[in-house]
Coordinates of C-alpha atoms and ligand atoms in Angstrom, one line a residue:
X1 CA 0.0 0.0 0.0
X2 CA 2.7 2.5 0.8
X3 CA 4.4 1.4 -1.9
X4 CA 1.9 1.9 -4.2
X5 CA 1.4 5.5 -2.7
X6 CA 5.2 6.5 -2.8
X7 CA 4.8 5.4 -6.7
X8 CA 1.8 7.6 -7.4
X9 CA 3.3 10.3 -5.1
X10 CA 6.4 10.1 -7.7
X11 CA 4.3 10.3 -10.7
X12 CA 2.2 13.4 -9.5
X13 CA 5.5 15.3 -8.8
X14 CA 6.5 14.7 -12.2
X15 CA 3.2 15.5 -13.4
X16 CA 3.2 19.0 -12.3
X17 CA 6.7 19.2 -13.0
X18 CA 6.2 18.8 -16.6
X19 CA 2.9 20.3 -16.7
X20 CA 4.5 23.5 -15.7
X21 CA 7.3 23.4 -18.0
X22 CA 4.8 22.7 -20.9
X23 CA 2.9 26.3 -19.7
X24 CA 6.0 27.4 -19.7
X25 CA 7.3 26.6 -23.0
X26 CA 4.2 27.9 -24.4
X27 CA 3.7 31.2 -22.6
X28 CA 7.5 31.7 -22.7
X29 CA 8.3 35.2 -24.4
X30 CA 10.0 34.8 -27.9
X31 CA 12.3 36.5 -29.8
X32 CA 10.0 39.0 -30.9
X33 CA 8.8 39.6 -27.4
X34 CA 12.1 40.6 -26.2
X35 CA 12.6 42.8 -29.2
X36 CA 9.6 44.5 -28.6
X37 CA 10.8 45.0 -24.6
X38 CA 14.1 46.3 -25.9
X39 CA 12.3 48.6 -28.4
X40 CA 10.3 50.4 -26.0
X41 CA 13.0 50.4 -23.1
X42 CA 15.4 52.2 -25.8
X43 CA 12.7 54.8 -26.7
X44 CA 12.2 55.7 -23.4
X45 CA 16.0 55.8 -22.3
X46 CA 16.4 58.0 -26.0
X47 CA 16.7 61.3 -24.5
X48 CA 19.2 60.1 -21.3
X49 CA 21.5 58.2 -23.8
X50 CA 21.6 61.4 -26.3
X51 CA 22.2 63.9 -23.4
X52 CA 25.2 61.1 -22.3
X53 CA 26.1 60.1 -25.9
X54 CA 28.4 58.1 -24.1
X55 CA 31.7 60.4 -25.2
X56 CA 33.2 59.1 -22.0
X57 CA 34.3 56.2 -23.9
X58 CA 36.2 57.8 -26.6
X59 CA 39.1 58.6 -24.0
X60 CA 39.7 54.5 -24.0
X61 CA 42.5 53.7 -26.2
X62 CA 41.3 50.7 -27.0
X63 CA 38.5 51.8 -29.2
X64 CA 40.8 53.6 -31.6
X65 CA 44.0 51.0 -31.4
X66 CA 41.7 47.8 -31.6
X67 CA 37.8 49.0 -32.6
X68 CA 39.0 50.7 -35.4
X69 CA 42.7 49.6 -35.6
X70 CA 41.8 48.4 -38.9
X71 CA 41.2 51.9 -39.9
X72 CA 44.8 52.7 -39.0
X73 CA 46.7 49.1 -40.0
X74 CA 45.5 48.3 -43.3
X75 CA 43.2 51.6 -44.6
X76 CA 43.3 50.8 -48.2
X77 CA 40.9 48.2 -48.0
X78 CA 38.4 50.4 -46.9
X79 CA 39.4 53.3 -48.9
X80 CA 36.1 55.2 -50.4
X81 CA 34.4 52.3 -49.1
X82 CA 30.8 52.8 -46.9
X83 CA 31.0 51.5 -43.3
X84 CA 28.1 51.0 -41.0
X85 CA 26.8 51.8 -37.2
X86 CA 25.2 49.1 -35.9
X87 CA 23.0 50.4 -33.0
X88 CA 24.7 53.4 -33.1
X89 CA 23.3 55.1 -30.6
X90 CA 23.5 59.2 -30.4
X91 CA 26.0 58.6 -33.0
X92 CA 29.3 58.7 -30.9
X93 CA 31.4 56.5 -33.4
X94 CA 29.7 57.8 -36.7
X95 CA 31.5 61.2 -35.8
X96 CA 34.8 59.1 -34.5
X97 CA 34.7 57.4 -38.2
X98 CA 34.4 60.8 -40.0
X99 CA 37.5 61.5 -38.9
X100 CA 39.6 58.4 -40.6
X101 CA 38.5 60.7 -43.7
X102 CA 38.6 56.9 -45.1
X103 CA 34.8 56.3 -46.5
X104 CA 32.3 58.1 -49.0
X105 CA 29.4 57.7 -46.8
X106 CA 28.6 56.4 -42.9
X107 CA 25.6 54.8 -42.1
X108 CA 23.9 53.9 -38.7
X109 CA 21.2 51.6 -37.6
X110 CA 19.5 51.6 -34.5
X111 CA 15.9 49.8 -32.7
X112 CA 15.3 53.7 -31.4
X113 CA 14.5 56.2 -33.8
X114 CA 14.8 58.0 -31.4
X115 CA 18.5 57.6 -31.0
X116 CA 18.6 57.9 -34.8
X117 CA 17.2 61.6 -35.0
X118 CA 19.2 62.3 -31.7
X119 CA 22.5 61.3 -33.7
X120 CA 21.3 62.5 -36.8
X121 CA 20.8 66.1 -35.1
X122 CA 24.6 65.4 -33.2
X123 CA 26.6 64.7 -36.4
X124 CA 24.7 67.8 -38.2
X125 CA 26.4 70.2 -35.3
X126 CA 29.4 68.3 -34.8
X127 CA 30.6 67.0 -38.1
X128 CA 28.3 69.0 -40.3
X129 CA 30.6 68.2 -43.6
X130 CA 30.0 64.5 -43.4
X131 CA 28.1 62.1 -45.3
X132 CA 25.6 60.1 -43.1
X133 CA 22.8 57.7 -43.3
X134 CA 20.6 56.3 -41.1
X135 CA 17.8 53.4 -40.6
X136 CA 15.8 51.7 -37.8
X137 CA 15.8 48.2 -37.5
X138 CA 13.5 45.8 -35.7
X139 CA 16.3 44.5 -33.2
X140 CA 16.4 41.1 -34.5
X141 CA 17.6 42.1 -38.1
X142 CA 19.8 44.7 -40.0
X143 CA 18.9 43.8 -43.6
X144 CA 16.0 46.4 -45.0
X145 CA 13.6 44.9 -47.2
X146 CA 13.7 47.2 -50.2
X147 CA 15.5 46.4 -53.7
X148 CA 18.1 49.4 -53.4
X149 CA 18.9 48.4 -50.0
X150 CA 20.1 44.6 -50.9
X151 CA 22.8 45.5 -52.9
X152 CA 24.6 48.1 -50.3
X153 CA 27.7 46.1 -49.1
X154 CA 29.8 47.9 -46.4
X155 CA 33.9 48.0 -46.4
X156 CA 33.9 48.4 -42.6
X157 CA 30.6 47.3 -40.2
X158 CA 31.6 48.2 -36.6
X159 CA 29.3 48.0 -33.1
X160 CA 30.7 48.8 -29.5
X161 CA 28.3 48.2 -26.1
X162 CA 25.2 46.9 -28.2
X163 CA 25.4 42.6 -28.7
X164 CA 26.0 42.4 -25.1
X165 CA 23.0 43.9 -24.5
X166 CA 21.0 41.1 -26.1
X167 CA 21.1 38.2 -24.0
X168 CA 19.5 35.8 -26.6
X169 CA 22.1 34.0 -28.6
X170 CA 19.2 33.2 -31.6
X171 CA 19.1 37.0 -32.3
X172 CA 22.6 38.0 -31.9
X173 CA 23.6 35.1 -34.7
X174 CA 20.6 36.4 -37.1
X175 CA 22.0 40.0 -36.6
X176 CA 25.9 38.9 -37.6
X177 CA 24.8 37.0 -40.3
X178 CA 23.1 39.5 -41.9
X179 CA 26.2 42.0 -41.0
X180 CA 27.7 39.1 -42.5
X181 CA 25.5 39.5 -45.6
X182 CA 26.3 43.0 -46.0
X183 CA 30.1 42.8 -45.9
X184 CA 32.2 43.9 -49.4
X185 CA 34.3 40.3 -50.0
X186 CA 37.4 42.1 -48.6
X187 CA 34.8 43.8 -45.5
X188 CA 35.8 43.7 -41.8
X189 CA 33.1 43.6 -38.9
X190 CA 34.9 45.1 -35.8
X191 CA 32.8 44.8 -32.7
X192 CA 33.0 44.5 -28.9
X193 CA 30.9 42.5 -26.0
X194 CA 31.6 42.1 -21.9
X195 CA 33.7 39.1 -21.5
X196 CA 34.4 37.9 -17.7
X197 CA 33.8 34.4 -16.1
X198 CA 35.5 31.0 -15.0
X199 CA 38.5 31.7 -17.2
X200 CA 39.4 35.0 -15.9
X201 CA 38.7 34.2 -11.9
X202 CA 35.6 34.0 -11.7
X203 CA 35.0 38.2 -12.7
X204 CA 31.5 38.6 -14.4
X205 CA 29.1 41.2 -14.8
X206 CA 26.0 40.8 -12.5
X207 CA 23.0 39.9 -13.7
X208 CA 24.8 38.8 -16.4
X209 CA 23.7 35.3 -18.4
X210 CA 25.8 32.9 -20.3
X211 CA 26.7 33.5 -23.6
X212 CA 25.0 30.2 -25.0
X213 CA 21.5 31.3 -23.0
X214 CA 18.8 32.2 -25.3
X215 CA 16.7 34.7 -22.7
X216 CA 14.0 35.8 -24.3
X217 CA 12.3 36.7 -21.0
X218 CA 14.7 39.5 -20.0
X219 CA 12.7 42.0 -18.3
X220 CA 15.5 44.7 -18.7
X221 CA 17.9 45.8 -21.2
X222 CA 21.3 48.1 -21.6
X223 CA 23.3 46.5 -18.9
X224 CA 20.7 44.9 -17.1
X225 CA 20.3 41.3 -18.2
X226 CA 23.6 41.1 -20.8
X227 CA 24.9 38.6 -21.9
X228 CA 28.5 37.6 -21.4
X229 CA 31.1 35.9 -23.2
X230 CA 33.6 33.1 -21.7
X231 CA 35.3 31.7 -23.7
X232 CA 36.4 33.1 -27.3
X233 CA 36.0 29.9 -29.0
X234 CA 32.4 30.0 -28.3
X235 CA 31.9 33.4 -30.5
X236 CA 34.7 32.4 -33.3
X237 CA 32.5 28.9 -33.8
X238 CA 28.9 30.7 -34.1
X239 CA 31.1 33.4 -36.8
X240 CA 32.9 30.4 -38.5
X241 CA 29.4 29.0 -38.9
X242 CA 28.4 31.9 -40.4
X243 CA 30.4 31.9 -43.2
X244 CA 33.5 34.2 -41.8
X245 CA 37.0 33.2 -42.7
X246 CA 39.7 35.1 -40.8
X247 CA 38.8 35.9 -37.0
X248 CA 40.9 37.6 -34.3
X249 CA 39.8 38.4 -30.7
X250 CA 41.5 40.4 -28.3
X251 CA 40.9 40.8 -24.2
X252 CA 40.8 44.0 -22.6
X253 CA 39.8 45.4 -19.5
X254 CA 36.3 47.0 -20.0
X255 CA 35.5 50.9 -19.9
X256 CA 33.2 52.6 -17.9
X257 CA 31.6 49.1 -17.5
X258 CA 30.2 46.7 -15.2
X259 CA 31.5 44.2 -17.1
X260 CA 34.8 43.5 -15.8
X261 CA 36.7 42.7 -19.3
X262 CA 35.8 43.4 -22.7
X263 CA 36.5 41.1 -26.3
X264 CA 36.8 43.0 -29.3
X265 CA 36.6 41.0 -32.4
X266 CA 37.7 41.3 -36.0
X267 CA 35.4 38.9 -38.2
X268 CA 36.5 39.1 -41.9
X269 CA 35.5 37.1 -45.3
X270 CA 38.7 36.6 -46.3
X271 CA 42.6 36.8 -44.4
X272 CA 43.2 39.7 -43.0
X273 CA 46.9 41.0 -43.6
X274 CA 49.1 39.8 -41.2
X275 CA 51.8 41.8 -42.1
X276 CA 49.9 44.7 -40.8
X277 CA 49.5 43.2 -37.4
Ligands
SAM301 C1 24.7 51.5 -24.8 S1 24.1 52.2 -26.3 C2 25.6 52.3 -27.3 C3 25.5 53.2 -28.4 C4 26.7 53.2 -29.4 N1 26.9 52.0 -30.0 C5 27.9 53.7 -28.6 O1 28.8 52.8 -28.4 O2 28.0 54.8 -28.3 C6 23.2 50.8 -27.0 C7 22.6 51.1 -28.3 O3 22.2 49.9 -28.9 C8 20.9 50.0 -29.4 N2 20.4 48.6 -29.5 C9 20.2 47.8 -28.5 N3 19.7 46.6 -28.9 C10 19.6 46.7 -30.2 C11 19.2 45.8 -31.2 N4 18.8 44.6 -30.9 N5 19.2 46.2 -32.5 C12 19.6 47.4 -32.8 N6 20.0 48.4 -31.9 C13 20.0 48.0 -30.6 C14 20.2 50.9 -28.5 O4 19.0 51.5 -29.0 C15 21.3 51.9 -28.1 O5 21.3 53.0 -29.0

């Protein structure tokens, strides 16, 4: 009899245990739930992040001697070339590209269009002789729909403090392979994301999730809820797998972060000159 009970007893628990992770599964918030969360917590942080622009981290030398060391090591592969923003914010590094005097046009993409008329409305005052462009996207792609649009390649693609903000690895590896897509053969993607964990004693962001998590049900965005990357191999697979050739990562310690190091990654389609380096 108690046998019998214990057995039943056994089977209810895993009843309920499954039943709940069946609910789960189905009221779980997708992708384009957490896009839509990061959407509207970006509009509302728009005028805060404009006012900020975040120029503090343009004193890190680590932006300009790995972010866009490219620009400086090898510049005639980008020469009259068009680079791209992604998420670029107030338009911080669309100004700092300006400067290489290097491509014919700079675009910037962004979930907020907020941010986008913020930066647009920035680079008119501060680098009123450049050539910008700008688009929204819907946080979980970069590639615009319309005819004219799919045949824009970009020499240089850069991004700094924006894929560690998504904490879903699904939309982070849609968003690089359509960078990917939009890549000139002889392109570079330069970006960075917070790095920290077992490797590097046991230093990680708070709050922070695994790179391989997919957390679509992230309540909270832009440092709250990032993800965080562990090992390097882990990023150079999912980039391998998406088609890139030549990829070189380097650790730093972060800037003006909670995130206690940062990796900065060079992704190209073909070698990258290692002569230069
Ligand atoms: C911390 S700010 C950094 C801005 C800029 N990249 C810089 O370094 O100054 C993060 C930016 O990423 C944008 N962003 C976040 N998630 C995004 C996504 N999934 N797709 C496009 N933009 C995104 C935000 O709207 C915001 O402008």
């Amino acid at each position: 009899m108690k046998k019998t009970y214990l057995k039943l007893k056994h089977i209810l628990k895993w009843k309920v245990v499954m039943s709940f992770s069946r609910i789960w599964s189905i009221i779980r918030p997708d992708a384009a739930k957490f896009s839509e969360m990061q959407h509207s917590k970006y509009q509302k942080e728009a005028p805060r992040m404009a006012k900020v622009n975040h120029v503090q981290h343009n004193s890190n030398p680590d932006l300009w001697q790995i972010g866009y060391g490219p620009l400086i090591l090898f510049p005639e592969r980008f020469q009259g070339g068009l680079a791209l923003d992604f998420a670029c914010g107030a338009g911080r590094n669309m100004e700092n590209l300006n400067k290489f005097s290097i491509f014919s046009q700079i675009h910037g993409c962004d979930i907020s269009k907020e941010n986008l008329e913020f930066a647009k409305k920035n680079l008119e005052e501060f680098a009123p002789k450049g050539n910008f462009k700008f688009f929204p996207v819907d946080g979980r792609s970069v590639i615009n729909d319309t005819d004219a649009e799919k045949t824009i390649k970009y020499s240089f693609i850069f991004s700094t403090i924006a894929l560690q903000h998504i904490p879903v690895r699904s939309i982070r590896n849609s968003i690089l392979k359509d960078l990917h897509a939009l890549l000139t053969n002889e392109g570079l993607l330069s970006f960075q994301m917070g790095f920290g964990g077992k490797q590097f004693g046991g230093f990680k962001r708070p709050g922070s999730v695994k790179y391989e998590a997919n957390f679509t049900h992230a309540r909270e965005t832009n440092g709250k809820n990032d993800t965080r990357v562990e090992d390097p191999d882990s990023i150079i697979k999912d980039l391998q797998e998406i088609g890139f050739i030549d990829i070189r990562w380097f650790i730093t310690r972060s800037w003006e972060d909670r995130h206690p190091y940062w990796i900065w990654i060079w992704a190209s389609r073909v070698e990258i000159p290692t002569n230069t380096l």
